[in-house]
Amino acid sequence: MNERILISGASIAGLTLAHWLARHGFRPTVVERDPAPRAGGNGVDIRDDAVTVMERMGLMSRARELAADVHGMKFVDAADRAVARIDTRDAGSVEIMRGDLVALLREAAGDAEFLFGDSIRALEQDDDGVTVSFEHAPARRFDLVIGADGMHSNVRRLAFGPEDGFIRHKDHYFAFADADAALGEDRWVTMFNTPGKMAGIYRSGNHAQAKAYFVFRSARLDYDHRDVAEHKRLVGEAFADQPWAPARGLLDAALADPGFYFDALAQVHMDSWSNGRVALAGDAAWCASPASGAGAELALVGAYRLAGELAAAGGDHRVAFARYDAAHRPLVDRKQQIGPNVRLMVPKTDGGRCVRDTLVRLPLLKTAEAVERRLRARTARPLPNYHRAA
């Protein structure tokens, strides 16, 4: 039942889903707008149940070998002097560059069919399946369609309606791009703040290429989310007058990078992640925003659960989609509580920045993190081992 499954999006959620669907005996096809999986991106965390998923895929040892090896966050003043540091290392988790994780997942999804350089133009559901029209390939029939195509999901728009009904703006915009590694301290994320703004540089210990980060507070802006030139103009204007010594070089390098990425700090909230034979996964369904630090975790665990519930239900999407939603939503709800993270990275005022720096220098933050980890471990339920129903 429901063997032919189309996945839109070849990023973390889509590739993980393709692996597990193929492993459970389904026939996944992945369509991706770009000509290949996107290689760039920031550092992402594999933690808690996501570690279990990666171990069951046989990828965790390789992920540890590719770990970014970042010690923590360092906050600096305008003269580039460190005023506070947070050690973010956790022996139970791994931080890896997004592009490295995607490359591992692409190898693991080798049994899936891939349609690169194409996207879905229309979906027509009926009782027996979904007719999918593509921008380039001929129309085809699938039993199910899964949208794993990001916060601005095309599948969500086609099957659920305009994104304005689901995206909640969180009053900030962010950008990241390649930068000169000489501008930051090795193995640290260096951050400089002015009220409502953060400029920073990410220096992986295992990668020669550094990453520039920019976040600024703003009411909702009217722009085309695919217009990179407009994105660069917005960031250039927001950070043109930063007093931090490395800021100008960091900004110039970022604006020159063809892989420059910009978007709103926003979340996706939906009452249901499925509509008939169409379901959503990853940021398309529940984007928690980069401020959550949980994008990869949610994508890996959610895709594992979706494929597993389809297997356990023998392909019955009505049963599987409901179980997937019920099992994964509590984790999503918890990870979408991002208020403290935003205040830590981007204080609204100089006074807030001083309070942040003082708190960071105290042992309270690490103590709170340790308590939270113990509570998570104590309340966590084992991730199911799914099997295909006979």
Short mmCIF file of N, CA, C and O in Angstrom, two decimals, residues 267-334:
data_model
loop_
_atom_site.label_atom_id
_atom_site.label_comp_id
_atom_site.label_asym_id
_atom_site.label_seq_id
_atom_site.Cartn_x
_atom_site.Cartn_y
_atom_site.Cartn_z
N GLN A 267 9.09 31.25 12.51
CA GLN A 267 8.70 29.88 12.79
C GLN A 267 7.48 29.50 11.98
O GLN A 267 6.70 30.36 11.56
N VAL A 268 7.31 28.21 11.78
CA VAL A 268 6.12 27.66 11.14
C VAL A 268 5.28 26.98 12.21
O VAL A 268 5.78 26.12 12.95
N HIS A 269 4.03 27.37 12.31
CA HIS A 269 3.09 26.76 13.25
C HIS A 269 1.87 26.26 12.47
O HIS A 269 1.23 27.03 11.76
N MET A 270 1.57 24.97 12.61
CA MET A 270 0.45 24.37 11.90
C MET A 270 -0.33 23.47 12.85
O MET A 270 0.26 22.79 13.70
N ASP A 271 -1.66 23.44 12.68
CA ASP A 271 -2.49 22.55 13.48
C ASP A 271 -2.33 21.10 13.05
O ASP A 271 -2.50 20.18 13.86
N SER A 272 -2.02 20.88 11.79
CA SER A 272 -1.82 19.53 11.27
C SER A 272 -0.74 19.57 10.21
O SER A 272 -0.63 20.54 9.45
N TRP A 273 0.08 18.53 10.15
CA TRP A 273 1.15 18.44 9.15
C TRP A 273 0.75 17.59 7.96
O TRP A 273 1.60 17.25 7.13
N SER A 274 -0.52 17.27 7.84
CA SER A 274 -0.96 16.47 6.69
C SER A 274 -2.31 16.95 6.19
O SER A 274 -3.12 17.51 6.94
N ASN A 275 -2.51 16.73 4.91
CA ASN A 275 -3.78 17.04 4.26
C ASN A 275 -4.01 15.95 3.21
O ASN A 275 -3.42 15.98 2.14
N GLY A 276 -4.84 14.97 3.56
CA GLY A 276 -5.07 13.86 2.65
C GLY A 276 -3.81 13.04 2.44
O GLY A 276 -3.22 12.52 3.40
N ARG A 277 -3.35 12.97 1.21
CA ARG A 277 -2.16 12.18 0.86
C ARG A 277 -0.88 13.01 0.85
O ARG A 277 0.15 12.53 0.42
N VAL A 278 -0.96 14.22 1.31
CA VAL A 278 0.21 15.11 1.36
C VAL A 278 0.56 15.40 2.82
O VAL A 278 -0.32 15.72 3.62
N ALA A 279 1.85 15.27 3.14
CA ALA A 279 2.32 15.58 4.49
C ALA A 279 3.57 16.44 4.40
O ALA A 279 4.20 16.57 3.33
N LEU A 280 3.94 17.03 5.53
CA LEU A 280 5.11 17.91 5.60
C LEU A 280 6.09 17.40 6.65
O LEU A 280 5.70 16.75 7.61
N ALA A 281 7.38 17.73 6.45
CA ALA A 281 8.43 17.38 7.40
C ALA A 281 9.47 18.49 7.40
O ALA A 281 9.55 19.31 6.48
N GLY A 282 10.30 18.54 8.45
CA GLY A 282 11.35 19.55 8.53
C GLY A 282 10.79 20.94 8.67
O GLY A 282 9.69 21.16 9.18
N ASP A 283 11.56 21.94 8.21
CA ASP A 283 11.15 23.33 8.37
C ASP A 283 9.82 23.64 7.69
O ASP A 283 9.12 24.57 8.09
N ALA A 284 9.46 22.89 6.66
CA ALA A 284 8.18 23.11 6.00
C ALA A 284 7.02 22.94 6.97
O ALA A 284 5.99 23.62 6.87
N ALA A 285 7.18 22.04 7.94
CA ALA A 285 6.11 21.72 8.88
C ALA A 285 6.20 22.51 10.18
O ALA A 285 5.19 22.93 10.74
N TRP A 286 7.45 22.71 10.69
CA TRP A 286 7.58 23.22 12.06
C TRP A 286 8.78 24.13 12.27
O TRP A 286 9.25 24.26 13.41
N CYS A 287 9.32 24.75 11.28
CA CYS A 287 10.55 25.53 11.45
C CYS A 287 10.58 26.21 12.82
O CYS A 287 9.70 26.99 13.17
N ALA A 288 11.63 25.91 13.59
CA ALA A 288 11.77 26.51 14.92
C ALA A 288 12.67 27.73 14.88
O ALA A 288 12.83 28.40 15.90
N SER A 289 13.30 28.00 13.73
CA SER A 289 14.21 29.11 13.46
C SER A 289 15.63 28.74 13.90
O SER A 289 15.82 27.92 14.81
N PRO A 290 16.64 29.37 13.30
CA PRO A 290 18.03 29.10 13.70
C PRO A 290 18.30 29.39 15.17
O PRO A 290 19.22 28.81 15.76
N ALA A 291 17.51 30.28 15.77
CA ALA A 291 17.73 30.61 17.18
C ALA A 291 17.47 29.43 18.10
O ALA A 291 17.92 29.41 19.24
N SER A 292 16.75 28.42 17.62
CA SER A 292 16.46 27.25 18.45
C SER A 292 17.68 26.34 18.58
O SER A 292 17.79 25.59 19.55
N GLY A 293 18.56 26.37 17.59
CA GLY A 293 19.68 25.44 17.56
C GLY A 293 19.24 24.00 17.40
O GLY A 293 20.01 23.07 17.66
N ALA A 294 18.00 23.77 16.94
CA ALA A 294 17.44 22.42 16.91
C ALA A 294 16.95 22.00 15.53
O ALA A 294 16.27 20.98 15.41
N GLY A 295 17.32 22.74 14.49
CA GLY A 295 16.80 22.42 13.17
C GLY A 295 17.16 21.03 12.70
O GLY A 295 16.32 20.26 12.21
N ALA A 296 18.44 20.65 12.84
CA ALA A 296 18.88 19.33 12.39
C ALA A 296 18.27 18.23 13.25
O ALA A 296 17.85 17.18 12.74
N GLU A 297 18.23 18.46 14.55
CA GLU A 297 17.65 17.47 15.47
C GLU A 297 16.19 17.19 15.10
O GLU A 297 15.78 16.02 14.97
N LEU A 298 15.41 18.24 14.93
CA LEU A 298 14.00 18.06 14.59
C LEU A 298 13.82 17.38 13.24
O LEU A 298 12.93 16.54 13.06
N ALA A 299 14.67 17.76 12.26
CA ALA A 299 14.56 17.17 10.92
C ALA A 299 14.88 15.69 10.94
O ALA A 299 14.17 14.87 10.34
N LEU A 300 15.97 15.31 11.60
CA LEU A 300 16.38 13.91 11.64
C LEU A 300 15.35 13.05 12.36
O LEU A 300 14.94 11.99 11.86
N VAL A 301 14.93 13.50 13.53
CA VAL A 301 13.99 12.70 14.32
C VAL A 301 12.62 12.67 13.65
O VAL A 301 11.97 11.61 13.59
N GLY A 302 12.16 13.81 13.14
CA GLY A 302 10.86 13.85 12.50
C GLY A 302 10.79 12.97 11.26
O GLY A 302 9.81 12.24 11.05
N ALA A 303 11.82 13.01 10.41
CA ALA A 303 11.84 12.17 9.21
C ALA A 303 11.87 10.69 9.58
O ALA A 303 11.20 9.86 8.95
N TYR A 304 12.66 10.35 10.60
CA TYR A 304 12.72 8.96 11.07
C TYR A 304 11.34 8.49 11.52
O TYR A 304 10.91 7.37 11.19
N ARG A 305 10.66 9.32 12.29
CA ARG A 305 9.33 8.94 12.79
C ARG A 305 8.31 8.83 11.65
O ARG A 305 7.50 7.90 11.64
N LEU A 306 8.35 9.75 10.71
CA LEU A 306 7.38 9.71 9.62
C LEU A 306 7.54 8.44 8.80
O LEU A 306 6.56 7.73 8.51
N ALA A 307 8.78 8.12 8.40
CA ALA A 307 9.01 6.89 7.64
C ALA A 307 8.65 5.67 8.47
O ALA A 307 8.05 4.71 7.97
N GLY A 308 9.01 5.70 9.77
CA GLY A 308 8.72 4.56 10.63
C GLY A 308 7.24 4.33 10.83
O GLY A 308 6.77 3.17 10.82
N GLU A 309 6.48 5.39 11.01
CA GLU A 309 5.04 5.23 11.19
C GLU A 309 4.37 4.73 9.91
O GLU A 309 3.42 3.94 9.98
N LEU A 310 4.85 5.17 8.76
CA LEU A 310 4.32 4.62 7.50
C LEU A 310 4.61 3.13 7.40
O LEU A 310 3.76 2.35 6.97
N ALA A 311 5.82 2.73 7.81
CA ALA A 311 6.16 1.31 7.78
C ALA A 311 5.29 0.52 8.75
O ALA A 311 4.73 -0.53 8.41
N ALA A 312 5.16 1.02 9.99
CA ALA A 312 4.40 0.31 11.01
C ALA A 312 2.92 0.18 10.64
O ALA A 312 2.25 -0.79 11.04
N ALA A 313 2.42 1.16 9.88
CA ALA A 313 1.01 1.14 9.46
C ALA A 313 0.82 0.42 8.14
O ALA A 313 -0.28 0.47 7.57
N GLY A 314 1.86 -0.22 7.63
CA GLY A 314 1.74 -0.91 6.35
C GLY A 314 1.44 0.02 5.19
O GLY A 314 0.85 -0.38 4.20
N GLY A 315 1.87 1.28 5.31
CA GLY A 315 1.65 2.26 4.25
C GLY A 315 0.34 3.01 4.36
O GLY A 315 0.07 3.89 3.53
N ASP A 316 -0.48 2.71 5.36
CA ASP A 316 -1.76 3.41 5.53
C ASP A 316 -1.47 4.84 6.01
O ASP A 316 -1.18 5.06 7.19
N HIS A 317 -1.58 5.79 5.11
CA HIS A 317 -1.19 7.15 5.44
C HIS A 317 -2.10 7.80 6.47
O HIS A 317 -1.65 8.64 7.25
N ARG A 318 -3.36 7.41 6.51
CA ARG A 318 -4.28 8.03 7.47
C ARG A 318 -3.87 7.69 8.90
O ARG A 318 -3.87 8.55 9.78
N VAL A 319 -3.49 6.46 9.13
CA VAL A 319 -3.01 6.05 10.45
C VAL A 319 -1.63 6.63 10.73
O VAL A 319 -1.36 7.18 11.79
N ALA A 320 -0.73 6.50 9.76
CA ALA A 320 0.66 6.89 9.95
C ALA A 320 0.81 8.39 10.18
O ALA A 320 1.57 8.81 11.08
N PHE A 321 0.15 9.22 9.40
CA PHE A 321 0.30 10.66 9.54
C PHE A 321 -0.17 11.13 10.91
O PHE A 321 0.44 12.02 11.53
N ALA A 322 -1.26 10.55 11.41
CA ALA A 322 -1.77 10.95 12.73
C ALA A 322 -0.80 10.55 13.83
O ALA A 322 -0.54 11.31 14.77
N ARG A 323 -0.23 9.35 13.73
CA ARG A 323 0.72 8.89 14.75
C ARG A 323 2.01 9.71 14.72
O ARG A 323 2.59 10.02 15.77
N TYR A 324 2.47 10.02 13.52
CA TYR A 324 3.67 10.85 13.36
C TYR A 324 3.48 12.21 14.02
O TYR A 324 4.34 12.69 14.78
N ASP A 325 2.35 12.83 13.78
CA ASP A 325 2.05 14.14 14.38
C ASP A 325 2.03 14.04 15.90
O ASP A 325 2.66 14.84 16.60
N ALA A 326 1.34 13.05 16.42
CA ALA A 326 1.21 12.92 17.87
C ALA A 326 2.55 12.62 18.54
O ALA A 326 2.82 13.12 19.64
N ALA A 327 3.41 11.85 17.89
CA ALA A 327 4.68 11.47 18.49
C ALA A 327 5.70 12.60 18.45
O ALA A 327 6.49 12.76 19.40
N HIS A 328 5.72 13.38 17.38
CA HIS A 328 6.79 14.36 17.18
C HIS A 328 6.44 15.76 17.69
O HIS A 328 7.32 16.54 18.01
N ARG A 329 5.17 16.07 17.77
CA ARG A 329 4.77 17.44 18.12
C ARG A 329 5.26 17.91 19.49
O ARG A 329 5.65 19.08 19.64
N PRO A 330 5.28 17.06 20.53
CA PRO A 330 5.79 17.56 21.82
C PRO A 330 7.23 18.07 21.75
O PRO A 330 7.55 19.09 22.38
N LEU A 331 8.09 17.40 20.98
CA LEU A 331 9.47 17.87 20.83
C LEU A 331 9.50 19.19 20.08
O LEU A 331 10.24 20.12 20.46
N VAL A 332 8.71 19.31 19.03
CA VAL A 332 8.65 20.56 18.27
C VAL A 332 8.19 21.71 19.16
O VAL A 332 8.78 22.79 19.16
N ASP A 333 7.13 21.48 19.93
CA ASP A 333 6.61 22.54 20.80
C ASP A 333 7.68 23.01 21.78
O ASP A 333 7.80 24.22 22.05
N ARG A 334 8.47 22.09 22.30
CA ARG A 334 9.52 22.46 23.26
C ARG A 334 10.63 23.26 22.59
O ARG A 334 11.11 24.26 23.12
#
